[in-house]
Coordinates of C-alpha atoms in Angstrom, one line a residue:
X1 CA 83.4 96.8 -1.1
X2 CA 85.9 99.1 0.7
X3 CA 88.1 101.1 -1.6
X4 CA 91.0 103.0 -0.6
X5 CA 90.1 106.0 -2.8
X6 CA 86.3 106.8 -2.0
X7 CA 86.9 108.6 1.0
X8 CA 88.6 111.4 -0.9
X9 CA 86.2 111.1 -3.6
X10 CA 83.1 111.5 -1.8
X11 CA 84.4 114.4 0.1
X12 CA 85.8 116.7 -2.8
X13 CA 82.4 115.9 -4.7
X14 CA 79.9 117.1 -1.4
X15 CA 82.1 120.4 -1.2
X16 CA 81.6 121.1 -4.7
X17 CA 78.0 120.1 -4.6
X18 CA 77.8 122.5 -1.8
X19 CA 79.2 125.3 -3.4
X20 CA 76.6 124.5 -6.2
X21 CA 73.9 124.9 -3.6
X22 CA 74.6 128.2 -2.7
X23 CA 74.1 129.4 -5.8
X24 CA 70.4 130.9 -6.8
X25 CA 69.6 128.3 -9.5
X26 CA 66.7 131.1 -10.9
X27 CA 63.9 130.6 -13.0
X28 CA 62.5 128.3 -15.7
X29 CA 60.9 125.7 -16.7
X30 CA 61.3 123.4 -14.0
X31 CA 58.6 120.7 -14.6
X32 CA 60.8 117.6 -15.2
X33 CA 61.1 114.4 -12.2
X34 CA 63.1 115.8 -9.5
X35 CA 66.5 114.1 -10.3
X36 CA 69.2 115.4 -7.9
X37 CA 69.8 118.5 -5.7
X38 CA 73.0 119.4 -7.7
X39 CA 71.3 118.3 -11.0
X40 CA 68.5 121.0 -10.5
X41 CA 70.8 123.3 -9.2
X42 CA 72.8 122.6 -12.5
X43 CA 69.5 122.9 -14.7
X44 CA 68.0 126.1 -13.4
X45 CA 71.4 128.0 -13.8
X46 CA 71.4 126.1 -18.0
X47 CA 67.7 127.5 -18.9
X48 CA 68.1 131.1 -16.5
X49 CA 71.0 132.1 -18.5
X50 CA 70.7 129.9 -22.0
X51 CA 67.0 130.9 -22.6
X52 CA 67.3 135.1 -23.1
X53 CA 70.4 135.1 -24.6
X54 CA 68.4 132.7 -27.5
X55 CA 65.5 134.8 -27.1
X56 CA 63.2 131.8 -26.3
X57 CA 60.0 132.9 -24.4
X58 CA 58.9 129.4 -22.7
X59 CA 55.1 130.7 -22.5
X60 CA 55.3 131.8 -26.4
X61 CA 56.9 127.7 -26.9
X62 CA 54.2 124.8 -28.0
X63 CA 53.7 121.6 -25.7
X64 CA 56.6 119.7 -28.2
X65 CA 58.7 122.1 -28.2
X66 CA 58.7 122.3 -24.1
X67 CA 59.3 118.5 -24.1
X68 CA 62.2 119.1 -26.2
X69 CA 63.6 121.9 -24.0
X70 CA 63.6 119.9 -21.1
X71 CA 65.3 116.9 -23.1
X72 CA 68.1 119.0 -24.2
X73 CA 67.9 120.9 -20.5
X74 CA 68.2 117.2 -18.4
X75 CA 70.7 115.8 -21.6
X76 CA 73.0 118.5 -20.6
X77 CA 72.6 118.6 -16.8
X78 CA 73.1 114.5 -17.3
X79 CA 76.1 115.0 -18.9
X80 CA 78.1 117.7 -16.3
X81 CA 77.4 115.6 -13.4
X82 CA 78.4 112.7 -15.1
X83 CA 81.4 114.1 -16.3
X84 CA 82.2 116.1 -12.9
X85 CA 82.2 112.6 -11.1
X86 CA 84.4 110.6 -13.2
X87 CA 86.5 113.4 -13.2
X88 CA 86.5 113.2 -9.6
X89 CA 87.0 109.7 -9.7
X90 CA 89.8 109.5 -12.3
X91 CA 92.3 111.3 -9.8
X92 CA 92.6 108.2 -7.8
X93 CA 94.2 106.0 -9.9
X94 CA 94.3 102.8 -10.1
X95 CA 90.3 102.7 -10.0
X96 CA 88.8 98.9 -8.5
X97 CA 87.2 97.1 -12.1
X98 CA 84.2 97.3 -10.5
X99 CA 83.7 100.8 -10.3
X100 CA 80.9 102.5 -12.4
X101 CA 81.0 98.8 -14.2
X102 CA 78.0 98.5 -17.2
X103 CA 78.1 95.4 -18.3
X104 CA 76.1 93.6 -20.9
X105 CA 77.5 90.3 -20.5
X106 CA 75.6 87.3 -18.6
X107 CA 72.2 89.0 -18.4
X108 CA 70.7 85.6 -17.1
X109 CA 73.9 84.9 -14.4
X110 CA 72.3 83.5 -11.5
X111 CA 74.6 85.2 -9.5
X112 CA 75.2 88.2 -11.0
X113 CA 72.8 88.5 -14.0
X114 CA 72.2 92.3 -14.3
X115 CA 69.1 91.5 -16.3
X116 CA 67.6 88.5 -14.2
X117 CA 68.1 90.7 -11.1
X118 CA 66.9 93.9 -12.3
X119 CA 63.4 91.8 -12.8
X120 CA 63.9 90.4 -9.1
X121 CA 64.2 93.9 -8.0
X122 CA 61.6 95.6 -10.6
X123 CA 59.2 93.1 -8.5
X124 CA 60.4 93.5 -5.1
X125 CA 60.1 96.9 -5.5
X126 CA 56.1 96.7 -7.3
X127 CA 55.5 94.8 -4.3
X128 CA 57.2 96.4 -1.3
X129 CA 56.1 100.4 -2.8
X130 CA 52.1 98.9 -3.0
X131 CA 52.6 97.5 1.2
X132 CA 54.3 101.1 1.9
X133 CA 51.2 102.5 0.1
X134 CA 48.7 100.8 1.2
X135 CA 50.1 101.5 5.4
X136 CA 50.3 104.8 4.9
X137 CA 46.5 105.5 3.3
X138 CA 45.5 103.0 6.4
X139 CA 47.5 105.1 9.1
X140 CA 46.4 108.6 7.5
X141 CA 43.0 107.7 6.5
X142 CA 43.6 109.8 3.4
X143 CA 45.5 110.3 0.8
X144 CA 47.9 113.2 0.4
X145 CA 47.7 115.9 -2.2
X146 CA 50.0 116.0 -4.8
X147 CA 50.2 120.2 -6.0
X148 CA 53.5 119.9 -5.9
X149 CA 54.2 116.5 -6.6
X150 CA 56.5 117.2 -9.7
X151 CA 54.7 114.3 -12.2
X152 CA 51.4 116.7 -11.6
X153 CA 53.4 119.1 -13.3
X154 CA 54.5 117.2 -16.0
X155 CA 50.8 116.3 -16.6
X156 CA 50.2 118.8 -19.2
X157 CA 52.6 117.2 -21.6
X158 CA 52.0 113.9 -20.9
X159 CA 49.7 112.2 -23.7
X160 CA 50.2 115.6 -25.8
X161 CA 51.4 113.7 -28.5
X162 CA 53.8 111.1 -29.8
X163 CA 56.5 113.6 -29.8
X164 CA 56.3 115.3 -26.2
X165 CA 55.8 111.1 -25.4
X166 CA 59.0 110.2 -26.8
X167 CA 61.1 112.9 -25.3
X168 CA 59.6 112.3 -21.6
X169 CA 60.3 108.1 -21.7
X170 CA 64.2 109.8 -22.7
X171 CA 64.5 111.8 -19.8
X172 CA 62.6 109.6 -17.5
X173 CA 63.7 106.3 -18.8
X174 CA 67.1 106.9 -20.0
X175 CA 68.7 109.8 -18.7
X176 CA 66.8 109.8 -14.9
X177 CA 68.0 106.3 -14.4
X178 CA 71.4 106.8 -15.6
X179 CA 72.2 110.1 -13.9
X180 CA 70.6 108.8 -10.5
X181 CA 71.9 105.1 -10.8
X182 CA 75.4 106.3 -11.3
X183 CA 75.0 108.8 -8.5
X184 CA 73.1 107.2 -6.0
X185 CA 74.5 103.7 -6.1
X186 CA 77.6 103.9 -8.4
X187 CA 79.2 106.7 -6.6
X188 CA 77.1 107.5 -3.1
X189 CA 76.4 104.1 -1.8
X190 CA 79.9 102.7 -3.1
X191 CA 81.4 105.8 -1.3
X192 CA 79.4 104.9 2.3
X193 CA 81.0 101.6 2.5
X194 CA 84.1 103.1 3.4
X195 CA 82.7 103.8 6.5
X196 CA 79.9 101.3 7.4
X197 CA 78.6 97.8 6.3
X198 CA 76.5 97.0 2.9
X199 CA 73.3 97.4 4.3
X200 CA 73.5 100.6 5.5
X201 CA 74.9 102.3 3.0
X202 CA 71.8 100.5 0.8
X203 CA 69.7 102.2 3.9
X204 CA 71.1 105.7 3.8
X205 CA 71.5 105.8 0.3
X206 CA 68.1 105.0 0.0
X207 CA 67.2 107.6 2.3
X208 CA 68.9 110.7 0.4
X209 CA 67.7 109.2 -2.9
X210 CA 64.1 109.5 -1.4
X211 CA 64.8 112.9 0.3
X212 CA 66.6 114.5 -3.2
X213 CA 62.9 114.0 -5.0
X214 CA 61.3 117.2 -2.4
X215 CA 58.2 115.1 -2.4
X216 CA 57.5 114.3 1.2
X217 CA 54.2 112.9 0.7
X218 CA 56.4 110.2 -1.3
X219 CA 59.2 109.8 1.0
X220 CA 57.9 105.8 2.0
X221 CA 57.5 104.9 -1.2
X222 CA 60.6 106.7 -2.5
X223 CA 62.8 104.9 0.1
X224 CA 61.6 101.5 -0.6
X225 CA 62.6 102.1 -4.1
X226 CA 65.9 102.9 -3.2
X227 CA 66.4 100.1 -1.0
X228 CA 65.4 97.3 -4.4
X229 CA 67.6 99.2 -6.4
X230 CA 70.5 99.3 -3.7
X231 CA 70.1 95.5 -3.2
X232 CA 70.2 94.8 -6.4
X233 CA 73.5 96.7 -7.3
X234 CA 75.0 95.3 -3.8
X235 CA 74.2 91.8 -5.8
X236 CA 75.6 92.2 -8.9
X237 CA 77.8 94.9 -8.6
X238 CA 76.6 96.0 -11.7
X239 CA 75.4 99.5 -12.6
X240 CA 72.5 98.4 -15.5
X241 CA 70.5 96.6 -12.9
X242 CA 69.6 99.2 -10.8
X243 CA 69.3 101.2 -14.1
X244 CA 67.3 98.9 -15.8
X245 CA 65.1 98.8 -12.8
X246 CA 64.8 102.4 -12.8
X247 CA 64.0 103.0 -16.5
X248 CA 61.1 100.2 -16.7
X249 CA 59.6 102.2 -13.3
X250 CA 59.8 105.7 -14.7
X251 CA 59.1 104.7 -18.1
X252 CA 56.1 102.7 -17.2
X253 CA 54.3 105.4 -14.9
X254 CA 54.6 107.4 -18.3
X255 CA 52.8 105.2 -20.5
X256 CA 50.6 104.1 -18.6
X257 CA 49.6 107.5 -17.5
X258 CA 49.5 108.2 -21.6
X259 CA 47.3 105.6 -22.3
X260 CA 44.7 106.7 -19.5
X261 CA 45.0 110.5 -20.9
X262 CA 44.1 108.7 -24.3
X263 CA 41.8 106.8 -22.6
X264 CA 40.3 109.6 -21.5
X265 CA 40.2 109.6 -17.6
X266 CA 41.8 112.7 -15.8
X267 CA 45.1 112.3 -14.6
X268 CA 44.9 114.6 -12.1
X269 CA 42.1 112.2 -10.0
X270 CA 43.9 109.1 -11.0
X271 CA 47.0 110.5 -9.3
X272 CA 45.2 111.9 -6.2
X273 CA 43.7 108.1 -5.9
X274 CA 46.9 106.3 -6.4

């Protein structure tokens, strides 16, 4: 997995990133999953400069129609880093066929079956996020509290309605994983084995991914996430497995948070418990 053209890559997208950084990303409505340092810098500027100029007053806006804002807000931060990297990427031509690869066919491939793995790793990672749970309540004696965890914040619209439903599974379930996945493993991880061996770049990338969520409560649990989803695109080589990994996580933690709300138990104490 060494490719002659990643080195470059990787460093003309961190100074750009950078020079996103340094950049005041302002005010909003910021509630969304923590995505990416450069995707929330690239959000925050989108609502700071879109929202007066369209004379939308967030507080004025119904439960819906915040959903909707931040599907639009995350569709279009989804779509500039996209297109920034493979823009990035494009300028080192010819490009290995494995790079930024979704592929549909052989779901079932023992070998490389994007599907078959992603529910290896979906498991793996149920498993392995539960053990990192369950050490760190036993070595802090307490759970931490969540405030700022940013799925506290999304609590208000979650189980609203049908509608502000719909819009988070998008963002969390289609957009997250794709914007992350293509990121994290398609770009990041591919770009580390330039330097050093499979596993660690599954390590370290699995170490940012955890860090770019600014929930350090979360950082275990986070990282042994991004280590099942790293294996399992080291395995197939295949961008939809640690996608379709991703989506079934976020997604599920949504509905099944819904269905509690409906259910009528406070979110709120079943996330402090968890």
């Amino acid at each position: 997995m060494v490719y002659t053209f990643q080195e470059d890559c990787i460093l003309v997208l961190v100074s750009r990133v950078s020079s996103l950084n340094a950049l005041d990303p302002g005010t909003g409505l910021r509630g969304q999953l923590i995505f990416s340092p450069g995707s929330f810098v690239l959000t925050g500027l989108v609502e700071a400069a879109a929202l007066p100029y369209l004379g939308i007053n967030i507080e004025e806006l119904s439960l819906d129609e915040k959903a909707g804002i931040l599907f639009l807000d995350q569709s279009i931060t989804t779509a500039v880093v996209l297109g920034v990297i493979y823009n990035i990427t494009n300028t080192f031509q010819p490009l290995p066929e494995d790079v930024f690869r979704y592929d549909l066919r052989e779901p079932f491939n023992l070998q490389k079956g994007w599907l078959l793995w992603a529910g290896i790793g979906l498991f793996g990672a149920i498993l392995g996020i539960a053990l990192a749970g369950f050490t760190m309540s036993a070595l802090n004696g307490e759970t931490p509290q969540r405030e700022t965890d940013a799925l506290v914040k999304l609590l208000p619209l979650i189980g609203s309605s049908s509608v502000s439903t719909a819009y988070l599974v998008g963002i969390t379930g289609v957009l997250a994983p794709l914007l992350e996945e293509t990121v994290f493993r398609g770009f990041f991880m591919v770009s580390l084995t330039k330097w050093v061996p499979t596993p660690v770049s599954v390590l370290i990338s699995a170490a940012v991914f955890a860090l770019a969520h600014l929930t350090p409560g979360e950082f275990p649990q986070l990282f042994v996430l991004g280590i099942a989803l790293g294996l399992s695109y080291a395995q197939t080589r295949n961008l939809l497995t640690p996608i379709t990994i991703h989506a079934f996580w976020n997604s599920g933690v949504i509905l099944i948070l819904t269905f509690l709300q409906l259910q009528g138990y406070d979110l709120k104490e079943v996330l402090q418990a968890t």
